[in-house]
mmCIF file of C-alpha atoms in Angstrom:
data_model
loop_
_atom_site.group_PDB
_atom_site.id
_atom_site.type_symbol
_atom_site.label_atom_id
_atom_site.label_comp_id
_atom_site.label_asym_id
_atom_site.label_seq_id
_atom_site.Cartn_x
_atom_site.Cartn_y
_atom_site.Cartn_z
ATOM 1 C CA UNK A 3 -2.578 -42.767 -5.119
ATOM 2 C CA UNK A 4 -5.424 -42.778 -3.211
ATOM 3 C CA UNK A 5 -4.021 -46.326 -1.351
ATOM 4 C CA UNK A 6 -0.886 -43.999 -0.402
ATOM 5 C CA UNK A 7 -3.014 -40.833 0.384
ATOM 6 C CA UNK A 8 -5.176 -43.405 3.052
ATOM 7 C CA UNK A 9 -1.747 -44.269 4.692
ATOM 8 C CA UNK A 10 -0.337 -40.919 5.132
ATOM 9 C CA UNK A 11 -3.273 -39.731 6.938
ATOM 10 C CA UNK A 12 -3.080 -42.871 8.846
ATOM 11 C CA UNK A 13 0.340 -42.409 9.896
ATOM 12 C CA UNK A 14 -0.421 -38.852 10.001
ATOM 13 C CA UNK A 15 -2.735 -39.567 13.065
ATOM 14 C CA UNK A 16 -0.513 -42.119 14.171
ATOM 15 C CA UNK A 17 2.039 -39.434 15.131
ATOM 16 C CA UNK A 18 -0.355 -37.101 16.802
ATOM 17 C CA UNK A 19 -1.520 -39.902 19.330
ATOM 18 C CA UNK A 20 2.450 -40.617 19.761
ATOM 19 C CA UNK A 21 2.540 -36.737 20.342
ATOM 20 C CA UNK A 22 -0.058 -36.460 22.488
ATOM 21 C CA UNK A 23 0.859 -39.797 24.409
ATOM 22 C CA UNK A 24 4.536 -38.047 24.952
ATOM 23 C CA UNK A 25 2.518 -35.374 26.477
ATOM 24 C CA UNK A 26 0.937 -37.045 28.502
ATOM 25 C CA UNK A 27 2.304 -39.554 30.218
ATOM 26 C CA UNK A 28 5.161 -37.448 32.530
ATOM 27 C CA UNK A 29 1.992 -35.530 33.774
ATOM 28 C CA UNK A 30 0.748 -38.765 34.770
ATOM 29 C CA UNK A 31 3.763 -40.635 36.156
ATOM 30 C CA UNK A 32 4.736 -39.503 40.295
ATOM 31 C CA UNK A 33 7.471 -37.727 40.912
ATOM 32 C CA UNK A 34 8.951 -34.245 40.156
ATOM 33 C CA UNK A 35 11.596 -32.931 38.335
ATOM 34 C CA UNK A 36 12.089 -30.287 40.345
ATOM 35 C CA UNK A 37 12.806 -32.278 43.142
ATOM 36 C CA UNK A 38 15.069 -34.151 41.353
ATOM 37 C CA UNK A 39 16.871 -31.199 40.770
ATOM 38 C CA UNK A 40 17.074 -30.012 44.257
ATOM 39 C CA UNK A 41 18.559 -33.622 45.565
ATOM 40 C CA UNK A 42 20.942 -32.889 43.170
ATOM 41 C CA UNK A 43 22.026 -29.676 43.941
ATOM 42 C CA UNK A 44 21.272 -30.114 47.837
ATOM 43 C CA UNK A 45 18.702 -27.673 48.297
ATOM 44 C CA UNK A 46 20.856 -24.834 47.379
ATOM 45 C CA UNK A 47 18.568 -23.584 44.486
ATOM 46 C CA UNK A 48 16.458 -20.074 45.897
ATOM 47 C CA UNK A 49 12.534 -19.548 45.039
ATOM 48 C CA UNK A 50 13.222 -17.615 42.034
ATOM 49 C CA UNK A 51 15.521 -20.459 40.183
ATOM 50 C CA UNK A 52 12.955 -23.036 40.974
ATOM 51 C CA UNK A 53 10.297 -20.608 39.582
ATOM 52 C CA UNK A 54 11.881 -20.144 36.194
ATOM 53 C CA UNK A 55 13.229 -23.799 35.942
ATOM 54 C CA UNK A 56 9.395 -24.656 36.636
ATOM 55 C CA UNK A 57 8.492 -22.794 33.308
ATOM 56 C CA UNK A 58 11.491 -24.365 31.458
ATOM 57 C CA UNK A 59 10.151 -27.364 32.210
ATOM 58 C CA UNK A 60 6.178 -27.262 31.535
ATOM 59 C CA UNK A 61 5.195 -27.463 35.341
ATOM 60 C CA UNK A 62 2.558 -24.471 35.547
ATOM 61 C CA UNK A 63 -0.645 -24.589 37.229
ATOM 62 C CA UNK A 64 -1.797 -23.454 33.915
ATOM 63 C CA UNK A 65 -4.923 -25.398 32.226
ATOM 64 C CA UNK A 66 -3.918 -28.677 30.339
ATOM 65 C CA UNK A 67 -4.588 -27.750 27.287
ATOM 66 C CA UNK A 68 -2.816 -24.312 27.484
ATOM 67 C CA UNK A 69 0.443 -26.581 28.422
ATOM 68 C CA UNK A 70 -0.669 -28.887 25.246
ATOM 69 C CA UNK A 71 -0.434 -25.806 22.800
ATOM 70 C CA UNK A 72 2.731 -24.652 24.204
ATOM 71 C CA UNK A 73 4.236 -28.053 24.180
ATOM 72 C CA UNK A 74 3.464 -28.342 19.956
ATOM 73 C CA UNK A 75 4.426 -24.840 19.859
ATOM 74 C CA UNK A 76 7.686 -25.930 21.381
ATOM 75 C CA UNK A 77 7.908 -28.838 19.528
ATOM 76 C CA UNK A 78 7.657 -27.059 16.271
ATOM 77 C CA UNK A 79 10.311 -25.155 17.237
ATOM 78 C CA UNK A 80 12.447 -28.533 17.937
ATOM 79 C CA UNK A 81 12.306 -27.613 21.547
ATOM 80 C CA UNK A 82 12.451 -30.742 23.393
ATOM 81 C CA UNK A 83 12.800 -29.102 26.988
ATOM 82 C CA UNK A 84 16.038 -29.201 29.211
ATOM 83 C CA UNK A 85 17.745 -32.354 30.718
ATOM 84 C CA UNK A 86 17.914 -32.936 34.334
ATOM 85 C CA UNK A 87 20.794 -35.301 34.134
ATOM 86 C CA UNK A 88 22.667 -32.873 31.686
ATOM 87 C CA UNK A 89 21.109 -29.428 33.593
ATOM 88 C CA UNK A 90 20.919 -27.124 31.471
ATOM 89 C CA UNK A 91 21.819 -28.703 28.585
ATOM 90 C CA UNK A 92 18.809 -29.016 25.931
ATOM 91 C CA UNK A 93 16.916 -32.354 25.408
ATOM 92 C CA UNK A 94 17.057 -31.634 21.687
ATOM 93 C CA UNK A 95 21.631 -31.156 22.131
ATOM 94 C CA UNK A 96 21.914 -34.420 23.529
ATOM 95 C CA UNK A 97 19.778 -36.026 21.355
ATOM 96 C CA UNK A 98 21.340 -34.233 18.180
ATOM 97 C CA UNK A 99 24.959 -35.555 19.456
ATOM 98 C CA UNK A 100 23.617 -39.547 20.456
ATOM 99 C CA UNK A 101 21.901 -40.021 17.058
ATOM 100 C CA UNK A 102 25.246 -39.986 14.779
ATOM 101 C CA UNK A 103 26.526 -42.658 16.727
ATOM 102 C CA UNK A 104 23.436 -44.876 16.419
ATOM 103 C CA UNK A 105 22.714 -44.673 12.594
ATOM 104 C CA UNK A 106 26.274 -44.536 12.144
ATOM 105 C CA UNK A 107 26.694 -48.020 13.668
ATOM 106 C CA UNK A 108 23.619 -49.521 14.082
ATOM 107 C CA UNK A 109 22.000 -48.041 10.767
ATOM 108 C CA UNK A 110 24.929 -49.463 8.316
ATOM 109 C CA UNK A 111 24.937 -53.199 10.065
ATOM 110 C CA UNK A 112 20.803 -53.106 9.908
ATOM 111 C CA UNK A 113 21.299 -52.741 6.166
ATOM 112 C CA UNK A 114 24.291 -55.080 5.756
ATOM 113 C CA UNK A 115 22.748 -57.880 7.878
ATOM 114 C CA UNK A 116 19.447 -57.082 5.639
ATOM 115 C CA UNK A 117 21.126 -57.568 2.083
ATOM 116 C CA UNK A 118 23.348 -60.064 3.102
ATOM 117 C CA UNK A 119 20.509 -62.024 4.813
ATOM 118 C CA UNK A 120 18.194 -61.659 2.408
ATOM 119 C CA UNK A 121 20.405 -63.037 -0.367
ATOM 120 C CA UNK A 122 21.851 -65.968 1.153
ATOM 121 C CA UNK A 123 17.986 -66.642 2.049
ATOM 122 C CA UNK A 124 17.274 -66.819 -1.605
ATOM 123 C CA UNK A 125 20.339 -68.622 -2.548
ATOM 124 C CA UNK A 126 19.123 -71.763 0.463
ATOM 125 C CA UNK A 127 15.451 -71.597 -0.937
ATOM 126 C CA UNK A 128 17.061 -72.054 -4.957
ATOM 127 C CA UNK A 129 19.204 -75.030 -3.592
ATOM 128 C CA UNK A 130 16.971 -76.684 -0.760
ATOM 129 C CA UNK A 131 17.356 -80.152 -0.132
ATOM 130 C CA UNK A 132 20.780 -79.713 -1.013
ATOM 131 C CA UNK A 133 24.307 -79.864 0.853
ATOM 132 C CA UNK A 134 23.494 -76.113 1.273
ATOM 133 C CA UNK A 135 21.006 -77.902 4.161
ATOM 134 C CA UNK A 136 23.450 -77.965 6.359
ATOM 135 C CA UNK A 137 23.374 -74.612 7.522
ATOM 136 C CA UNK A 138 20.279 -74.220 8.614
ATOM 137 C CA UNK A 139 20.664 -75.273 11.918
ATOM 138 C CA UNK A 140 23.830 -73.186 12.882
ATOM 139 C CA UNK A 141 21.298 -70.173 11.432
ATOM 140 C CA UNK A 142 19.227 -71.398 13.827
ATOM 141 C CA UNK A 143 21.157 -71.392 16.469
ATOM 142 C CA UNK A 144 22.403 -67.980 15.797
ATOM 143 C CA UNK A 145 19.067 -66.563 15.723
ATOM 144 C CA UNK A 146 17.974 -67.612 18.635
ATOM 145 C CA UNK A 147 21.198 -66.095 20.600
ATOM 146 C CA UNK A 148 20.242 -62.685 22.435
ATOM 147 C CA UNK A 149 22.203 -59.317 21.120
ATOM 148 C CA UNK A 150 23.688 -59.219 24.720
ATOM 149 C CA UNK A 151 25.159 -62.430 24.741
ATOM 150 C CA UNK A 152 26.213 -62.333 21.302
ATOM 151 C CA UNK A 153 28.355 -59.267 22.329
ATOM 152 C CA UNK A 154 29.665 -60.541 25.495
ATOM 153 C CA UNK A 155 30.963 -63.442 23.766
ATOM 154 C CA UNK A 156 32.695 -61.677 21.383
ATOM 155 C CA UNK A 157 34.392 -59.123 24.226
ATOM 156 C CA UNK A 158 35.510 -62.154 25.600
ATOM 157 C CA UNK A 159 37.257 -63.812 22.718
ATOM 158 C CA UNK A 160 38.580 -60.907 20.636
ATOM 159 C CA UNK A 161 38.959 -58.224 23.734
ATOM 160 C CA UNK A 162 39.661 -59.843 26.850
ATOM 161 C CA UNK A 163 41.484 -63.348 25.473
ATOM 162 C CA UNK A 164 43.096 -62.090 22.272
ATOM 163 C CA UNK A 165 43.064 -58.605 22.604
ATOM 164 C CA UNK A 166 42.414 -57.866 18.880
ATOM 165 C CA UNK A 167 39.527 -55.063 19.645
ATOM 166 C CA UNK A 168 38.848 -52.288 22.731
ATOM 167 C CA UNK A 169 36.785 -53.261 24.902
ATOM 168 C CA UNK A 170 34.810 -50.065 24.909
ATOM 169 C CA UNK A 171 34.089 -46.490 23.927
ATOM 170 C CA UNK A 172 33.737 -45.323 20.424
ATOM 171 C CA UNK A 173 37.275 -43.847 19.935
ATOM 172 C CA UNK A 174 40.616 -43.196 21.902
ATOM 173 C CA UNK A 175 39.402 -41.005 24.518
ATOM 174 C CA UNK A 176 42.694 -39.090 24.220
ATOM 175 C CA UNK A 177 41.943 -37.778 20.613
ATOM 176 C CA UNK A 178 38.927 -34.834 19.747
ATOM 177 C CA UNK A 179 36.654 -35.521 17.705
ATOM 178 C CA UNK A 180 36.866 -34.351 13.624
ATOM 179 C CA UNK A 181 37.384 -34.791 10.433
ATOM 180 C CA UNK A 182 41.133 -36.089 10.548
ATOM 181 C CA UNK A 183 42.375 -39.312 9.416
ATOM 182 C CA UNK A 184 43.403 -40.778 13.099
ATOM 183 C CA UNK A 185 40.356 -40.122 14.768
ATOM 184 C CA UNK A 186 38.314 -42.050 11.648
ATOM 185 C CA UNK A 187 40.607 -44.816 11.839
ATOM 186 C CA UNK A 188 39.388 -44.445 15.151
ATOM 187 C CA UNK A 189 35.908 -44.717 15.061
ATOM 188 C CA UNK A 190 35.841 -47.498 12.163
ATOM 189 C CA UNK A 191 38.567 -49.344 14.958
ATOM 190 C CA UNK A 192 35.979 -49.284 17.933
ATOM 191 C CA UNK A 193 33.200 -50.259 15.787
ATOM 192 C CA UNK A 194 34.164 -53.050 14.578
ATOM 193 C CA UNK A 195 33.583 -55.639 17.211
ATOM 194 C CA UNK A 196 30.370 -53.460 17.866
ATOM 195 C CA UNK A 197 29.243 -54.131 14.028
ATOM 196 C CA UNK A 198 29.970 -57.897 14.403
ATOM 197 C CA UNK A 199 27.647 -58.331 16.993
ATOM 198 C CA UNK A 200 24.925 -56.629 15.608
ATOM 199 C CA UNK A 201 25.268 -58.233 12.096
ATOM 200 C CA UNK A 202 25.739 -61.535 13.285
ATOM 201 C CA UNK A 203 23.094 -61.521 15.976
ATOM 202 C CA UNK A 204 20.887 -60.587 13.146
ATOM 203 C CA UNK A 205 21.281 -61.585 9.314
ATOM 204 C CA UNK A 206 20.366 -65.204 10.475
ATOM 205 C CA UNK A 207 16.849 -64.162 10.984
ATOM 206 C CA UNK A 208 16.914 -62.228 7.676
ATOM 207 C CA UNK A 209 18.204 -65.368 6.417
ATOM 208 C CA UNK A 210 15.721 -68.257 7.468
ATOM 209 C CA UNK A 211 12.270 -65.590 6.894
ATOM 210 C CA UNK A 212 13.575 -65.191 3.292
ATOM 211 C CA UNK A 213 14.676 -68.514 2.439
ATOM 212 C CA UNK A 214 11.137 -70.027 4.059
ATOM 213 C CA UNK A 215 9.217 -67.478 2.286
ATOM 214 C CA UNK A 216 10.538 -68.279 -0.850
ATOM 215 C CA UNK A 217 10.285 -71.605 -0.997
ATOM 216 C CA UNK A 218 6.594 -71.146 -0.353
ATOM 217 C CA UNK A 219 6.320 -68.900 -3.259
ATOM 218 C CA UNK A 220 8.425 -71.256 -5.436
ATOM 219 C CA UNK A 221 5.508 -73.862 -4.656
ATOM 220 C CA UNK A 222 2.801 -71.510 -6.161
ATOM 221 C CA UNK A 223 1.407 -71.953 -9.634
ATOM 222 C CA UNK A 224 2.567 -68.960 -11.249
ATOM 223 C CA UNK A 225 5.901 -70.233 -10.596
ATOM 224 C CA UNK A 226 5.404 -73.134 -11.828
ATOM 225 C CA UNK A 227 3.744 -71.947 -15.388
ATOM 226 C CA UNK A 228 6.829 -69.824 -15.535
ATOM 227 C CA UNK A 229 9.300 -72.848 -15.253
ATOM 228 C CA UNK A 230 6.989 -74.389 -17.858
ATOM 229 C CA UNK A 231 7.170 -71.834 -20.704
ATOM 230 C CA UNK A 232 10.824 -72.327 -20.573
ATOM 231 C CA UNK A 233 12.169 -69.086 -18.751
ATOM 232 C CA UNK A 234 15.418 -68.977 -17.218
ATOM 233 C CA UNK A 235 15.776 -69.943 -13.937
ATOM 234 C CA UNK A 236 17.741 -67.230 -12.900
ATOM 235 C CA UNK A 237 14.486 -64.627 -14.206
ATOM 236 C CA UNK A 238 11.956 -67.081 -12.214
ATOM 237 C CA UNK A 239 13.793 -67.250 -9.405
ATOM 238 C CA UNK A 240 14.431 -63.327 -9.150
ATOM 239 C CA UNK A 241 11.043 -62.280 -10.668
ATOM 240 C CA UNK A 242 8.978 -64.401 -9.624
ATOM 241 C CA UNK A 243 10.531 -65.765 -6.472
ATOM 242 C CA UNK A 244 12.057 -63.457 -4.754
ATOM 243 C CA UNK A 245 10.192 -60.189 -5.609
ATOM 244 C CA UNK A 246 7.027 -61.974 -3.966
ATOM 245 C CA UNK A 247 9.029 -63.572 -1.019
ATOM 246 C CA UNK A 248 10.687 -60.007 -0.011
ATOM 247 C CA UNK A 249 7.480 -58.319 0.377
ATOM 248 C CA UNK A 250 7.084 -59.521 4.113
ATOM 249 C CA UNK A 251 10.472 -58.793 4.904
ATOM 250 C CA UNK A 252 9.979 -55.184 3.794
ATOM 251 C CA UNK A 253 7.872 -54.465 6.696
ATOM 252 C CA UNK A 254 10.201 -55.858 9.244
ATOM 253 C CA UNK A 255 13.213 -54.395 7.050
ATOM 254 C CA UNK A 256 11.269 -51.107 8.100
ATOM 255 C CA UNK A 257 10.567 -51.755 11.855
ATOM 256 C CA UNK A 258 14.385 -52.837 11.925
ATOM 257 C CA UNK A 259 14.940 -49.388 10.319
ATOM 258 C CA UNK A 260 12.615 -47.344 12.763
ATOM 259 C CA UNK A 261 14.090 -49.221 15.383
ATOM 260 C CA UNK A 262 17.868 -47.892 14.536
ATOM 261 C CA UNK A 263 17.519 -44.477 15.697
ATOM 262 C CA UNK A 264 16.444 -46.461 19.168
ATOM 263 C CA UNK A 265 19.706 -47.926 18.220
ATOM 264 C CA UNK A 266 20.643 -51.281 20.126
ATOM 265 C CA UNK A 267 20.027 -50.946 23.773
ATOM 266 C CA UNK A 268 22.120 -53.707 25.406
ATOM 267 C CA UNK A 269 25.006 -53.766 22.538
ATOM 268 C CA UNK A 270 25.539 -49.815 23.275
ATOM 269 C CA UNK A 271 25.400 -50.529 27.064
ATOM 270 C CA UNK A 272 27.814 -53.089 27.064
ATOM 271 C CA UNK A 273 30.331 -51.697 24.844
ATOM 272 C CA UNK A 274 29.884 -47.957 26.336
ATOM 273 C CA UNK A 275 29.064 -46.825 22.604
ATOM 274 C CA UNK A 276 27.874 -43.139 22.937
ATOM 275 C CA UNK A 277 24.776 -43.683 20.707
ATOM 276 C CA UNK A 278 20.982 -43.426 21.589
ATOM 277 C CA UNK A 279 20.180 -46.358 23.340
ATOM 278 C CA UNK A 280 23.015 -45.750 25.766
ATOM 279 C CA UNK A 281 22.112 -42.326 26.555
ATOM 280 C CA UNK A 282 18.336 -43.834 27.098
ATOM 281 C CA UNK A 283 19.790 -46.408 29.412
ATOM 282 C CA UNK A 284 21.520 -43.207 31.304
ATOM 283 C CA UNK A 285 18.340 -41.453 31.379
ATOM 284 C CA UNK A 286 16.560 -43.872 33.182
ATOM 285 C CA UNK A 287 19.238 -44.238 35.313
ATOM 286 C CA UNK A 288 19.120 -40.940 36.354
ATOM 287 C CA UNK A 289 15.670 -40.250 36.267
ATOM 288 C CA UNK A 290 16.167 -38.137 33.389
ATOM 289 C CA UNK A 291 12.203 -37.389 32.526
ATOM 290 C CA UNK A 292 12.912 -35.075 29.793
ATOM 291 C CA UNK A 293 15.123 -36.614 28.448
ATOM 292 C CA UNK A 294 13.495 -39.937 28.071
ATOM 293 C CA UNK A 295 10.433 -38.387 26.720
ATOM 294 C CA UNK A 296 12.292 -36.782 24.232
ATOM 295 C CA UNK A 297 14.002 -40.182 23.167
ATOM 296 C CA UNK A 298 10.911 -41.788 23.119
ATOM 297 C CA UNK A 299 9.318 -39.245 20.761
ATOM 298 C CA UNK A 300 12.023 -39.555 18.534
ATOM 299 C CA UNK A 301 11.890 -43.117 18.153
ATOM 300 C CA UNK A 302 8.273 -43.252 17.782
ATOM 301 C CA UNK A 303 8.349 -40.640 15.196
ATOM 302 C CA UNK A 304 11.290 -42.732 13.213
ATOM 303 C CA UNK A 305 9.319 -46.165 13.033
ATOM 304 C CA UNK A 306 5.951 -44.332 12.354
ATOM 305 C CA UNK A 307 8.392 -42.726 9.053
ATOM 306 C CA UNK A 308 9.778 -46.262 7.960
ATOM 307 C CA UNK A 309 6.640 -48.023 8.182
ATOM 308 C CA UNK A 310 5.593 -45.142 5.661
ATOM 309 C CA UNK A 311 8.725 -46.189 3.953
ATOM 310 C CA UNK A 312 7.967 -49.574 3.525
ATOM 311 C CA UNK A 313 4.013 -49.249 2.220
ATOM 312 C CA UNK A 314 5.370 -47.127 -0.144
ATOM 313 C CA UNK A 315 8.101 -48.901 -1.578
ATOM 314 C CA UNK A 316 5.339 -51.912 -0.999
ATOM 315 C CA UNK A 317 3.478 -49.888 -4.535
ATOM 316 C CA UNK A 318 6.165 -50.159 -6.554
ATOM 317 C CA UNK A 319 6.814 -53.994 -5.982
ATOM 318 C CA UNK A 320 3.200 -55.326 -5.715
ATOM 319 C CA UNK A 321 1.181 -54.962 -8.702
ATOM 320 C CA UNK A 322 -1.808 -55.348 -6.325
ATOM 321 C CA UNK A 323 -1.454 -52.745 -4.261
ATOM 322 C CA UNK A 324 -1.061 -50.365 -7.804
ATOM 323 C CA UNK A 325 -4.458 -52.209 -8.489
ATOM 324 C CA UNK A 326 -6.143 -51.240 -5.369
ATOM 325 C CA UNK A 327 -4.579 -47.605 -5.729
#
């Protein structure tokens, strides 16, 4: 426990620095919201409205650290400020609505393109120098094709030529949004294509890490005592094989993970997909500060939790780290 209790208070600090960073850096960076505001509304806004909307937003002549403490208080209170782009909606609103989207789509394919790579990986190292060969370089190709491409490809053929998919949006924009069978249909309808991309621009990386990684552990000596006492294959390749190869994947399984509620930038963008990387790529399109700043925290906070994840599901499958515990 005490290996664990080391990495909480690691991550622990970890987020405070990404807190405090967040904090930070909008004081630093030129420009001002305010004026922002007042292109937008053409200068129509009187003293008094700028006044309060300076408070909403942090921008007192109060000491630094006084606007620290009230920007943890705040936080605490899941206060993430108001958006400039969305004025006045709340940071933490726009956020709250994006994120379904995100792990909804690009949560589900992560894990799909995960198991799905992962076994097939296995599978290759079990059967190298086989027929099974052959694949490898078409898994290479596909790894090394971007997201955006991948995506724009796919628009192409099964949008544009065929006309099998939308081309955008997440749902019919003539339907509202519930719990009703049409407007699931719906969703699961404009998410296909979406999924594809994702899963195939992906699961070949899963695929070649595992399958190398396992074939290096298949080489080791404990592996090879086991084939020599005469246990199955099938146990040596899963117990032995396998549960040693994963363990690197775990950690990027987990930065993949962390990296969902960021959800795919360029996929969202190009496909209009209402989820969080779209409404980042609005923000800085607008100049949204607050907003972007609260995305970012978000995000940070998500990969600092699934790297915690991932060293602690890393005690249950290495013995070692028990050991060292």
């Amino acid at each position: 426990m005490k290996f664990l209790l080391r990495k909480v208070m690691l991550y622990v600090f970890i987020a405070w620095a990404a807190l405090t960073l967040n904090f930070l850096i909008p004081r630093l960076m030129p420009g001002d919201p305010l004026v922002l505001l007042m292109e937008r509304t053409e200068g129509r806004l009187d003293p008094g409205a700028l006044e309060a909307m300076a408070e909403a937003y942090g921008l007192t002549d109060a000491p630094l650290v006084v606007q620290y403490w009230d920007y943890l208080s705040s936080l605490v209170q899941g206060d993430l400020g108001l958006s400039i782009g969305y004025y006045p909606v709340p940071v933490a609103d726009i956020v709250a609505g994006a994120m379904p989207w995100t792990i909804g789509l690009v949560g589900v394919t992560t894990i799909i393109s995960f198991l799905l790579g992962t076994g097939l990986g296995v599978i290759l190292a079990w059967r190298r120098g086989k027929r099974s060969d052959y694949v490898l370089p078409a898994l290479t190709f596909l790894n090394g094709v971007p997201y955006f491409w991948m995506a724009l490809i796919l628009v192409l053929i099964f949008s544009v030529n065929l006309g099998w998919f939308p081309v955008a949006n997440a749902y019919q924009p003539i339907l509202v949004p519930g719990w009703n069978p049409e407007f699931i249909s719906s969703v699961i309808y404009h998410a296909i294509l979406p999924a594809l991309t994702i899963v195939i621009g992906s699961f070949a990386g899963w695929v070649l890490s595992m399958r190398n990684m396992t074939v290096t552990v298949l080489g080791e000596d404990y592996v090879t005592m086991a084939e020599a006492k005469g246990l199955p294959r099938r146990k040596v390749l899963l117990r032995y094989g396998a549960r040693n190869a994963i363990l690197p994947s775990i950690t990027g399984f987990a930065l993949s993970l962390g990296a969902v509620v960021g959800g795919s930038m360029l996929t969202e963008v190009i496909f209009n997909y209402p989820g969080v990387g779209y409404t980042l790529f609005q923000a800085v399109q607008n100049q949204d500060f607050p907003l972007m700043q609260g995305l970012f925290l978000v995000i940070s906070l998500a990969v600092i939790l699934a790297n915690l994840l991932a060293d602690i599901v890393y005690i249950f499958l290495d013995p070692r780290t028990r050991a060292e515990a």
